[in-house]
Coordinates of C-alpha atoms and ligand atoms in Angstrom, one line a residue:
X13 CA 0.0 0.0 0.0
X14 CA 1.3 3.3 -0.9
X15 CA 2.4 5.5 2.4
X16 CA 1.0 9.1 0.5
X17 CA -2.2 7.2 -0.3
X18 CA -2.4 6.0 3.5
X19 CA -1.6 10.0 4.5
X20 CA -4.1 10.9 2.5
X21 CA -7.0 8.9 3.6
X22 CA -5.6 9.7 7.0
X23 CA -5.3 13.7 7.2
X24 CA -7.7 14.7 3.8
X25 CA -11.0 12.7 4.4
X26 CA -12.7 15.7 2.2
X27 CA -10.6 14.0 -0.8
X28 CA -13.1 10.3 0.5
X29 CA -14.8 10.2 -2.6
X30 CA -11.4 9.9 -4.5
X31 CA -10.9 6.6 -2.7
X32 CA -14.0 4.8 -3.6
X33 CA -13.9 1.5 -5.2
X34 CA -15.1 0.5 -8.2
X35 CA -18.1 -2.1 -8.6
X36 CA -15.3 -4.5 -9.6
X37 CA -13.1 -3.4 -6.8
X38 CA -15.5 -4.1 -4.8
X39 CA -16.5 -7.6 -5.8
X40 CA -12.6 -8.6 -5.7
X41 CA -13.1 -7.1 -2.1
X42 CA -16.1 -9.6 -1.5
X43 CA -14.5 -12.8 -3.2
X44 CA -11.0 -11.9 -1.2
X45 CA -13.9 -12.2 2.3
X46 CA -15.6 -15.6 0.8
X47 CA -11.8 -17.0 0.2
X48 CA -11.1 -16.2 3.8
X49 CA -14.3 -17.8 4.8
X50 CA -13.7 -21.4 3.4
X51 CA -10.3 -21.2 4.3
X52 CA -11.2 -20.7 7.7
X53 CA -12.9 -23.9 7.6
X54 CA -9.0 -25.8 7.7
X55 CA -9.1 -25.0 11.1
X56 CA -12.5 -25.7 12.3
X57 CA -11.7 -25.5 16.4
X58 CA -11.1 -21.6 15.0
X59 CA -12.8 -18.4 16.9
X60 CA -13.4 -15.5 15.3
X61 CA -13.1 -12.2 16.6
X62 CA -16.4 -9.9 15.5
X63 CA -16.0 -6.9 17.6
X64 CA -14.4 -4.1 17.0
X65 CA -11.9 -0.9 17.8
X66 CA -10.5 -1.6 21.3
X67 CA -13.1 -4.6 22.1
X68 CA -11.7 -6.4 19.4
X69 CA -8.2 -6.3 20.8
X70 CA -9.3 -7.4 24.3
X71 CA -11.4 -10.1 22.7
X72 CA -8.1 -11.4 20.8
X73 CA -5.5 -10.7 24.3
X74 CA -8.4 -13.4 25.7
X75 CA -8.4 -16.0 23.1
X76 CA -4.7 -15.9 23.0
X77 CA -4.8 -16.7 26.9
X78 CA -7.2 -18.9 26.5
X79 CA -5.0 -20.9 24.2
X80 CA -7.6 -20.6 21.4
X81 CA -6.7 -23.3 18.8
X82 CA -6.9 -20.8 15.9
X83 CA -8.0 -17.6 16.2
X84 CA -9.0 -15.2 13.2
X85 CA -8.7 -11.8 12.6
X86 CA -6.9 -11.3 15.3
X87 CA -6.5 -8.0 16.5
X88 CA -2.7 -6.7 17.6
X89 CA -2.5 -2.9 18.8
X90 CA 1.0 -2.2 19.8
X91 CA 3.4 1.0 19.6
X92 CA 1.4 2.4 17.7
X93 CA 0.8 -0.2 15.3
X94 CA -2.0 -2.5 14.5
X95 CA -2.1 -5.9 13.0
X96 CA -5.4 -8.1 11.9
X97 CA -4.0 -11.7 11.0
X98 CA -6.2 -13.6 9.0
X99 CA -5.3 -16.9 11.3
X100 CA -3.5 -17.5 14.2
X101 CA -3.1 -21.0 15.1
X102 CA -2.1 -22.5 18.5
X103 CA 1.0 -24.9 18.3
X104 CA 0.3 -27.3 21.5
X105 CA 3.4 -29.2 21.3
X106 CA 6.0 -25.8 20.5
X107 CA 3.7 -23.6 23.4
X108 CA 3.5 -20.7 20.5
X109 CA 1.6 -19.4 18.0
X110 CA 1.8 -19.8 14.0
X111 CA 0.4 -17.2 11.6
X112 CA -1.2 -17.6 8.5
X113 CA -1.8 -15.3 6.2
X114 CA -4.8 -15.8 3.4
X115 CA -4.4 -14.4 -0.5
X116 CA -7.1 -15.3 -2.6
X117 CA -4.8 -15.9 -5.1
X118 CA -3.5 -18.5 -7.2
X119 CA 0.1 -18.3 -7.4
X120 CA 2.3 -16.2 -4.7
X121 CA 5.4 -17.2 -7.3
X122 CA 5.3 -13.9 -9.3
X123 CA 8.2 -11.8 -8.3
X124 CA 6.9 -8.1 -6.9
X125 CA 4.0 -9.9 -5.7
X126 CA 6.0 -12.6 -3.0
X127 CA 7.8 -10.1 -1.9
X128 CA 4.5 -7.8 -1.2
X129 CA 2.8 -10.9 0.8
X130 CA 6.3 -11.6 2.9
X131 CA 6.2 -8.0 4.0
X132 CA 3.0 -8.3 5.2
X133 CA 3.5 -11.2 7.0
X134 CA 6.7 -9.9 8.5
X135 CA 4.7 -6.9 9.5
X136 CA 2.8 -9.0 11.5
X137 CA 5.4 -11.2 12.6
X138 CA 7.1 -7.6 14.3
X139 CA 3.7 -6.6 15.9
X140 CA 3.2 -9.8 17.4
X141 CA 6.8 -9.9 19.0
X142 CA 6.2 -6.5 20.2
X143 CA 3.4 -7.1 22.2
X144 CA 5.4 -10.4 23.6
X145 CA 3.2 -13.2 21.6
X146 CA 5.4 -16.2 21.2
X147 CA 5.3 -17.2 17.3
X148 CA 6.4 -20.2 15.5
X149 CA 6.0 -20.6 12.1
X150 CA 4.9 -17.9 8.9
X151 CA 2.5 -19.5 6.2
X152 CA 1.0 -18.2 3.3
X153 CA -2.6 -20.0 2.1
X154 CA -2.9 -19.4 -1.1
X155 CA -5.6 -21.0 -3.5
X156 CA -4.5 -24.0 -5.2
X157 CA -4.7 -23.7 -9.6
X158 CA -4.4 -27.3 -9.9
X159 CA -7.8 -27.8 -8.0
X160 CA -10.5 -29.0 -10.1
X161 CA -13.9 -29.2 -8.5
X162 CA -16.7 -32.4 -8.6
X163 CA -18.8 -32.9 -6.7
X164 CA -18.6 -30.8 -2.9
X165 CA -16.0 -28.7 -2.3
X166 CA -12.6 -30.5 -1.4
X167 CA -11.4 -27.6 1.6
X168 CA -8.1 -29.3 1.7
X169 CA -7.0 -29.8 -2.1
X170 CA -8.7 -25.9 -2.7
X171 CA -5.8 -24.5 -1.1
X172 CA -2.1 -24.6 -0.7
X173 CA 0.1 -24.0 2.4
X174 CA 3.3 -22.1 2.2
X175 CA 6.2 -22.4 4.2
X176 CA 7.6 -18.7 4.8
X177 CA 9.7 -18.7 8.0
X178 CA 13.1 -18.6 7.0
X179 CA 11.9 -15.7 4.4
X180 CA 10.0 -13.7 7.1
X181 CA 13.2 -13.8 9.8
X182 CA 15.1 -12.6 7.4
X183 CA 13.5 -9.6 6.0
X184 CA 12.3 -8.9 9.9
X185 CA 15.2 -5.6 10.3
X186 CA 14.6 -4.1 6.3
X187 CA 10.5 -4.6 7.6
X188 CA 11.1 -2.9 11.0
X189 CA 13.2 0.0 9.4
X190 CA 10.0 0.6 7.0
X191 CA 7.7 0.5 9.8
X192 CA 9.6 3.1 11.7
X193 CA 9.9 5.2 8.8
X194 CA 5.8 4.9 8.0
X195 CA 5.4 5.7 11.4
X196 CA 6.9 9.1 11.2
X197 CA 5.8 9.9 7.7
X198 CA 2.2 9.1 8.1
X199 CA 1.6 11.3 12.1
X200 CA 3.5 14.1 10.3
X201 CA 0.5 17.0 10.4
X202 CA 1.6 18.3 6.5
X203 CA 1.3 17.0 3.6
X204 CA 4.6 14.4 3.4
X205 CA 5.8 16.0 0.1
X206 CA 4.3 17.9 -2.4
X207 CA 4.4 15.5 -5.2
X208 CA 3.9 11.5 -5.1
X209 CA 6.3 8.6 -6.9
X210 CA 3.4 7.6 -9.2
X211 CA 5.0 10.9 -11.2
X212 CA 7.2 7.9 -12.7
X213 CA 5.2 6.1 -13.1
X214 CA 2.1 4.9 -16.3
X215 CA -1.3 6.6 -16.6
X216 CA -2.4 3.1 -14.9
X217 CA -0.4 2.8 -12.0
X218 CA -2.0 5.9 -10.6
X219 CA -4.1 6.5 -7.8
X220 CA -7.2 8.6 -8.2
X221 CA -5.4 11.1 -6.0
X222 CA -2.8 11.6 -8.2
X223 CA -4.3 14.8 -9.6
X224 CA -4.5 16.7 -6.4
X225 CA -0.8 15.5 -5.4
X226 CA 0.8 16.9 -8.8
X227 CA -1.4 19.7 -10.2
X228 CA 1.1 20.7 -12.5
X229 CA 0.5 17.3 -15.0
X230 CA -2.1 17.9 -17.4
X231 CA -4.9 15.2 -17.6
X232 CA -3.7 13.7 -20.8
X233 CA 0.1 13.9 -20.7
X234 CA 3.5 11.7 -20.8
X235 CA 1.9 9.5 -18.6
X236 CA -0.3 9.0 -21.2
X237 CA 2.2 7.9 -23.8
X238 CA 2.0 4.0 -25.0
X239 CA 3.8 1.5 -22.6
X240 CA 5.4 4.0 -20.9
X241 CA 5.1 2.5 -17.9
X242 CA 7.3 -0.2 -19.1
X243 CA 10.1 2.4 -20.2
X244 CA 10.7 4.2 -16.4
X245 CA 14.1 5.3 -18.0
X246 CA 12.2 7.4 -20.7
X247 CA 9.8 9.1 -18.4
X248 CA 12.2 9.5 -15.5
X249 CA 14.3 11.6 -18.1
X250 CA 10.8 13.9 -19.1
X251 CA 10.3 14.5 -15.2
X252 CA 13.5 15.0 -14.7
X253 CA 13.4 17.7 -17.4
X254 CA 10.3 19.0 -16.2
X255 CA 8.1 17.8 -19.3
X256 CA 4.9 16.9 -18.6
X257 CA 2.9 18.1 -21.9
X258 CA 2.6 16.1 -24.7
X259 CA 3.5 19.6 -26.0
X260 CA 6.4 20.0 -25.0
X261 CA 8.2 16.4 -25.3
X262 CA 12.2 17.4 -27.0
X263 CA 12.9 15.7 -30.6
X264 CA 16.0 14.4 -28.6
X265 CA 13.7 11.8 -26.3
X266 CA 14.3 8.6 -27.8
X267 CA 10.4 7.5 -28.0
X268 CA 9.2 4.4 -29.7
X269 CA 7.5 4.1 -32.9
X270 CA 3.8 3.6 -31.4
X271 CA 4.6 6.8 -29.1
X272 CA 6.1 9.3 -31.8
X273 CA 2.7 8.1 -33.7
X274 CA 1.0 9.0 -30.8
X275 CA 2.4 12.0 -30.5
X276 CA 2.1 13.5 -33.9
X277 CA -1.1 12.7 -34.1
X278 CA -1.8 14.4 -31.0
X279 CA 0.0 18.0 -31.8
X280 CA -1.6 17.4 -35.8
X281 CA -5.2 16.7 -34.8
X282 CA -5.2 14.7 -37.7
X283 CA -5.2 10.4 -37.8
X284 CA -2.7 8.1 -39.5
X285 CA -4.4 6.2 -41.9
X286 CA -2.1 3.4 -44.0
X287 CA -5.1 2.3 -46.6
X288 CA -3.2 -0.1 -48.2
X289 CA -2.3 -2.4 -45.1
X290 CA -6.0 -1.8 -44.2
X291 CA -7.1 -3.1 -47.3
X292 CA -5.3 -6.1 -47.1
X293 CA -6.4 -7.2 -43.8
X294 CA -10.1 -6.6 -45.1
X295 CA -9.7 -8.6 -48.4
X296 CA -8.0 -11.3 -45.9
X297 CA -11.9 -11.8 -44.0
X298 CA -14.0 -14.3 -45.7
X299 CA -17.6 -14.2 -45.5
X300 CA -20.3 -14.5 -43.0
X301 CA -18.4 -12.5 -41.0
X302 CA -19.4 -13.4 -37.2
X303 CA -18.6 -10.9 -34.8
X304 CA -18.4 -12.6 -31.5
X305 CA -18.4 -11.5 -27.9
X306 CA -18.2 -12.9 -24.6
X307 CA -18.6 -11.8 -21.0
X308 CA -17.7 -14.0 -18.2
X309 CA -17.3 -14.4 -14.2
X310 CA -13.9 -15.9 -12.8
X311 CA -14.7 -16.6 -9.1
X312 CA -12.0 -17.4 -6.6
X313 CA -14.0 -20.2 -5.7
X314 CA -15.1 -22.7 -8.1
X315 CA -18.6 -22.6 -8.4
X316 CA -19.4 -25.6 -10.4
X317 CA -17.9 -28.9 -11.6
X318 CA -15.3 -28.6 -13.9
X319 CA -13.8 -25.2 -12.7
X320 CA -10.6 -24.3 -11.0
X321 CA -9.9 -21.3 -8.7
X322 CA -10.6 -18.2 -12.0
X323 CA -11.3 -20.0 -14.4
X324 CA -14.1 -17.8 -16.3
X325 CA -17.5 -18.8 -16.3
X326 CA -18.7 -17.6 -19.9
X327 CA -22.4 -16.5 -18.8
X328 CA -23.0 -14.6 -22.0
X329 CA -22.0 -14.0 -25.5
X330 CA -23.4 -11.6 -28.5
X331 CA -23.0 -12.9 -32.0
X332 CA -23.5 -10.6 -35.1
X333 CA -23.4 -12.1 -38.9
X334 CA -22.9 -10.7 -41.9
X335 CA -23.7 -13.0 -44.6
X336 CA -22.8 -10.9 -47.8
X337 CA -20.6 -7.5 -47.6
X338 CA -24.1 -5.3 -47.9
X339 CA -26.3 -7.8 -46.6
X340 CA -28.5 -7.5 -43.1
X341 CA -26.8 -7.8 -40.0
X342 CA -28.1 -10.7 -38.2
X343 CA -27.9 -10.4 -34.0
X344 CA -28.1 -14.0 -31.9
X345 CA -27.1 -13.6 -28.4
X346 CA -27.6 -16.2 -25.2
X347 CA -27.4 -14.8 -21.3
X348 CA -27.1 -17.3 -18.4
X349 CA -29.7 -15.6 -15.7
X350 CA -29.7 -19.1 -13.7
X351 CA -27.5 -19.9 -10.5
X352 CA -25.8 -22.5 -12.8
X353 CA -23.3 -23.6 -15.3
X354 CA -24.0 -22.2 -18.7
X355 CA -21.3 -24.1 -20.6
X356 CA -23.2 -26.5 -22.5
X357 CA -25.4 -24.3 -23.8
X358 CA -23.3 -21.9 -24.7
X359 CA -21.3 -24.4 -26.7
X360 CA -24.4 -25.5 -28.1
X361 CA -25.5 -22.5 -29.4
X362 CA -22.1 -21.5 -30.6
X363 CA -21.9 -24.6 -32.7
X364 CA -25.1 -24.4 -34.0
X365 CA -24.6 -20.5 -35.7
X366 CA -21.1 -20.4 -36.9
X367 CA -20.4 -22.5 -39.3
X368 CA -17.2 -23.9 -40.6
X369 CA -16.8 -21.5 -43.7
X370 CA -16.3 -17.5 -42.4
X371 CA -14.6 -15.0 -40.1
X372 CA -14.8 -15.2 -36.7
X373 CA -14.1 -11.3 -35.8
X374 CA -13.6 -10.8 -31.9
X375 CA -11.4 -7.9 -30.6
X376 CA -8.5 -8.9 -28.4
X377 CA -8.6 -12.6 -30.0
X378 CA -6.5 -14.4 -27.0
X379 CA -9.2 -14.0 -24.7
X380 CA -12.0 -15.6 -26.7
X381 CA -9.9 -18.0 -27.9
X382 CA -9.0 -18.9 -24.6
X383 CA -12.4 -19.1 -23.2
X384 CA -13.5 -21.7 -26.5
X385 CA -10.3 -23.8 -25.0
X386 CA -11.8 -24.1 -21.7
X387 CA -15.1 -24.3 -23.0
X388 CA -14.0 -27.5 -25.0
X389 CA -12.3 -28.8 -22.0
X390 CA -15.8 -28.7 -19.8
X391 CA -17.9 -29.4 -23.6
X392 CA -15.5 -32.2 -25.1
X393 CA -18.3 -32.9 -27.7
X394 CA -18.0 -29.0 -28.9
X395 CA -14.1 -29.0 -28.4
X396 CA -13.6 -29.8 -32.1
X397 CA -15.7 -26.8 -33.2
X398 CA -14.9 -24.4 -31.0
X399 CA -10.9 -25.6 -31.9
X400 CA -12.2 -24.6 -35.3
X401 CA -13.6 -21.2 -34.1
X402 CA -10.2 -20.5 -32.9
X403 CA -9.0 -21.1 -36.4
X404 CA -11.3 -19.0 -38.1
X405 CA -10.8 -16.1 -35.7
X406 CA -9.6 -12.8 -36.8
X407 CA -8.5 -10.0 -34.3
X408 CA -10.2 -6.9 -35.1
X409 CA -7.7 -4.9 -32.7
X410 CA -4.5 -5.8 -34.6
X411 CA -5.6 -2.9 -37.4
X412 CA -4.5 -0.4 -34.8
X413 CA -2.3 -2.4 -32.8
X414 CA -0.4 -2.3 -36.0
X415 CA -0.5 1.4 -36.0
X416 CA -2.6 0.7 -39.1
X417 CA -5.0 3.4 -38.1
X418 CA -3.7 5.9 -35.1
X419 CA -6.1 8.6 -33.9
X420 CA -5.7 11.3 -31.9
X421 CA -8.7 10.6 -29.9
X422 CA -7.2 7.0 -29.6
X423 CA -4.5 8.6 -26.9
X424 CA -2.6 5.9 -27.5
X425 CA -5.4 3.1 -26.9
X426 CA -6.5 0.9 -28.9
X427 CA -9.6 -0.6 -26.6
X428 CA -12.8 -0.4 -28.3
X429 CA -13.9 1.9 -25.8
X430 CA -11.4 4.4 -27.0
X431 CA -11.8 3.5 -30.9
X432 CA -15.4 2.9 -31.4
X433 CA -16.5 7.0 -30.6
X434 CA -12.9 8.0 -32.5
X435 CA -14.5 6.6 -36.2
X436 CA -18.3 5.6 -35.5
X437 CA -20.9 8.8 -34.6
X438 CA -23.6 8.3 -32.2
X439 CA -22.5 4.8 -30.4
X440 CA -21.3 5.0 -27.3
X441 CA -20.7 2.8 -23.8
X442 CA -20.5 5.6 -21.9
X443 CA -24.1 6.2 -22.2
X444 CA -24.9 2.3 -20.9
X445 CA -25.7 1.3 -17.3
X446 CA -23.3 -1.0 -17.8
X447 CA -20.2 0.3 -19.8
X448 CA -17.5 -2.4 -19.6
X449 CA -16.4 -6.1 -18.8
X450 CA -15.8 -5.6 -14.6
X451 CA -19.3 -3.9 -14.5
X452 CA -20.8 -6.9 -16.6
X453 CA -19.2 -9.7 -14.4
X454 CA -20.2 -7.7 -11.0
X455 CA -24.2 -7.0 -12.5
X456 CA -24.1 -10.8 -13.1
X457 CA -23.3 -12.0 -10.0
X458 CA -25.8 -9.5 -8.5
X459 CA -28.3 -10.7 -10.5
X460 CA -27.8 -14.7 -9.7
X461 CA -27.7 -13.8 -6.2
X462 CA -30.4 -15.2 -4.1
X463 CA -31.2 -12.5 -2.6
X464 CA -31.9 -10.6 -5.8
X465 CA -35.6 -9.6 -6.3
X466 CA -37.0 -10.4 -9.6
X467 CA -37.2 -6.5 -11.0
X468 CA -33.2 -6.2 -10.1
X469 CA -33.0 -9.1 -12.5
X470 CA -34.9 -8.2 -15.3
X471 CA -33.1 -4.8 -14.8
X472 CA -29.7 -6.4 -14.4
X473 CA -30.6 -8.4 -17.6
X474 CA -31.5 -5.8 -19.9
X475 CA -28.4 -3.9 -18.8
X476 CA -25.8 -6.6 -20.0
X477 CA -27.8 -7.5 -23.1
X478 CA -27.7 -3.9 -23.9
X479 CA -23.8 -3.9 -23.4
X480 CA -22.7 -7.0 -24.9
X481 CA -24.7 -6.0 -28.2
X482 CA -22.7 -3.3 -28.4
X483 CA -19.5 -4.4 -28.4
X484 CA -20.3 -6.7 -31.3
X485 CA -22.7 -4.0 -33.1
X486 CA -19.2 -1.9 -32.1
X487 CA -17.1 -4.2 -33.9
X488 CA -19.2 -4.7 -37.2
X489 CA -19.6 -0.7 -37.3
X490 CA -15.8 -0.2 -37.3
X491 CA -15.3 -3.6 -39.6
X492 CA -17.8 -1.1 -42.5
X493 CA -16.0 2.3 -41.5
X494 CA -12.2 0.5 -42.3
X495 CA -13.9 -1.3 -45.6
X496 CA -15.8 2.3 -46.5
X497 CA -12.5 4.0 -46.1
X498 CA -9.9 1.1 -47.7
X499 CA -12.5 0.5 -50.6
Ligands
SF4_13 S1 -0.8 8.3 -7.4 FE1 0.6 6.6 -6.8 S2 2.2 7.4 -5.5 FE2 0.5 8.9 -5.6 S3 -0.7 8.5 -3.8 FE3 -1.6 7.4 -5.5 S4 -0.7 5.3 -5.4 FE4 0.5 6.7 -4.1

């Protein structure tokens, strides 16, 4: 967690709204909960502690006298520090405590990310010696990718156990210099420093308090600038030099291709259009063309048999055809609005409209073609077909991944949130209830919630109908603009 986002939330509560979380921030939030819940259940003797504020600590100081066998959320306040642990466990034999701490994720292997989860154990390893709790061992529970659900859920084979001791002792003095350091940066009465380090860093690394800790970067600027993020060298030398304006970026900065494009289009108001590479990625489509859509759910928790920890449910598609270049457009679309699994129909139904002859046009092809894989995995009687949907798909993306077709509108995007109102009047998501994919997973999951009433559902369902068509409607709209243009 970023200290100056911590200072902020703590000293500038009038800047609240700037920390709310998204509807899919939010759902993250509630299956991170629900993944502490079942894993809870590996220690069933387990206590937890519901109060809160000062009751909660002395409820934890008595379950740890009480030689509780595990007790969650346990609540550590010491030198001005606190600590929640997700699972303290009683080690009988050793007279001392282990601590566990849950991530509802699937792998802890990634680099930036293991390091993140040690620290926060070792924080809590340094509170808990503090305020004199004898500890034993550091584990992280993690869920486990390999786990496939039948039947009930399996508690045991659903997550994985990891050994961190030796890790956490040794990063205990680098932890402990940190926490001293927070300390005094975040009980300092002014603001900590007039900037924040997110200056060097992307356009999606940022906070939404970035604006109000560096006033001085316009809202579309370097940050802006494609993959910069991945170039800190580049953009550490524009800060350095105090260029923030797309305006004002030297000829001497050693940008890439994509970004000078970006750029000139920018400062010439005026798109890059190569015609003749966009005509040969049109005369390459054969007809129907099937413009194809999914949205899906990937819940931390397998919901039915056949899925692993995230793997995506696919509880809707939208399918437009073209048969003939000027023909009708055709729509066929199928939403899940059950509690259930909709993979067989959906296979079904996908079989059953495109055919073995056309173009299947998708935007961002890896993730459709990923979801017919895992579709034909669950569907083995559709896996053949879908196999050969993979085959036939085109990605309508790579025109202006290509730099085919670079507007300045774009801003160096190439979503079809960003394209669509660059080249198609009078379509937009923006004007939807729902506008993009983490909306359409969170309204589904409201809407198959029991406790949903029937008019939240047939409002729910309209509203992701609505948006899926759109994105295929979106796709076929920009498919006629390129072949109006290229021909
Ligand atoms: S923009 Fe980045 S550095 Fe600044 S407060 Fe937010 S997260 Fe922290």
């Amino acid at each position: 967690m970023c200290p100056k986002n911590i200072w902020l939330k703590l000293h500038r509560p009038e800047l609240a709204s700037q920390f709310a979380l998204s509807a899919f921030e939010l759902q993250l939030a509630e299956q991170g909960n629900e993944v502490e819940e079942y894993a809870r259940k590996l220690f069933p003797e387990g206590v937890l502690v519901t109060k809160t504020r000062d009751e909660a600590v002395q409820e934890t100081e008595q379950l740890i006298t009480l030689k509780t066998p595990a007790i969650f959320q346990a609540t550590i306040v010491v030198d001005g520090f606190i600590a929640k642990n997700d699972a303290l466990v009683y080690d009988e034999k050793n007279a001392c405590w282990d601590l566990y701490e849950i991530k509802g994720t699937n792998s802890i292997k990634e680099e930036g990310k293991l390091r993140d989860h040690i620290d926060d154990l070792t924080f809590q390893a340094s509170v808990l010696k503090r305020a004199n709790v004898k500890t034993g061992k550091f584990f992280i529970l993690h869920l486990n990718k390999e786990y496939v659900r039948i039947g009930d859920l399996d508690i045991e084979e659903l997550f994985a156990i990891e050994d961190m001791t030796e890790k956490v002792v040794a990063r205990l003095p680098q932890v402990e210099e940190q926490m001293g350091a927070a300390k005094y940066h975040l009980t300092q009465e002014d603001e900590p420093m007039k900037g924040c380090d997110c200056i060097y860093a992307g356009r999606s690394a940022h906070c939404s308090t970035f604006k109000h800790s560096n006033p001085q970067v316009p809202e579309y600027s370097i940050h802006d600038l494609a993959r910069i993020g991945s170039s800190k060298k580049k953009l550490a030398t524009l800060v350095e030099r105090e260029v923030f304006s797309l305006d004002d970026v030297p000829a001497d900065v050693d940008l890439s291709d994509i970004q000078l494009n970006q750029l000139l289009v920018y400062r010439n108001q005026k798109p890059i259009i190569d015609l003749d590479a966009i005509r040969t990625e049109i005369e390459a489509l054969i007809f129907p063309l099937y413009f194809l859509d999914y949205e899906t759910f990937a819940p931390a928790i397998p919901m039915f048999n056949g899925f692993s920890p995230y793997k995506r449910i696919p509880f809707q598609f939208s399918l437009h055809i073209l048969d003939t270049p000027d023909g009708e457009l055709r729509h066929v679309e199928y939403l899940h609005e059950e509690r259930s699994d909709p993979s067989e129909k959906v296979a079904q139904m996908l079989v059953e409209h495109i055919m073995p002859k056309g173009s299947v046009i998708s935007w961002n092809k890896s993730f459709e073609q990923g979801v017919n894989r895992e579709l034909g995995l669950r569907q083995p009687e559709s896996r053949i077909a879908l196999e050969r949907m993979n085959e036939q798909m085109y990605d309508l993306r790579d025109v202006f991944q290509k730099q085919y077709y670079v507007h300045p509108d774009f801003r160096g995007k190439t979503s079809i949130k960003k394209v669509l109102p660059a080249l198609v009047e009078g379509v937009r998501h923006a004007d939807l209830d729902i506008s993009e994919g983490g909306a359409a997973s969170d309204a589904w999951w409201q809407m198959i919630s029991p406790t949903a009433t029937a008019t939240e559902r047939t409002k729910i369902a309209k509203g992701l109908r609505t948006y899926c068509e759109l994105d295929t409607y979106a796709m076929c709209q920009i498919w006629k603009h390129l072949r109006d243009l290229a021909f």
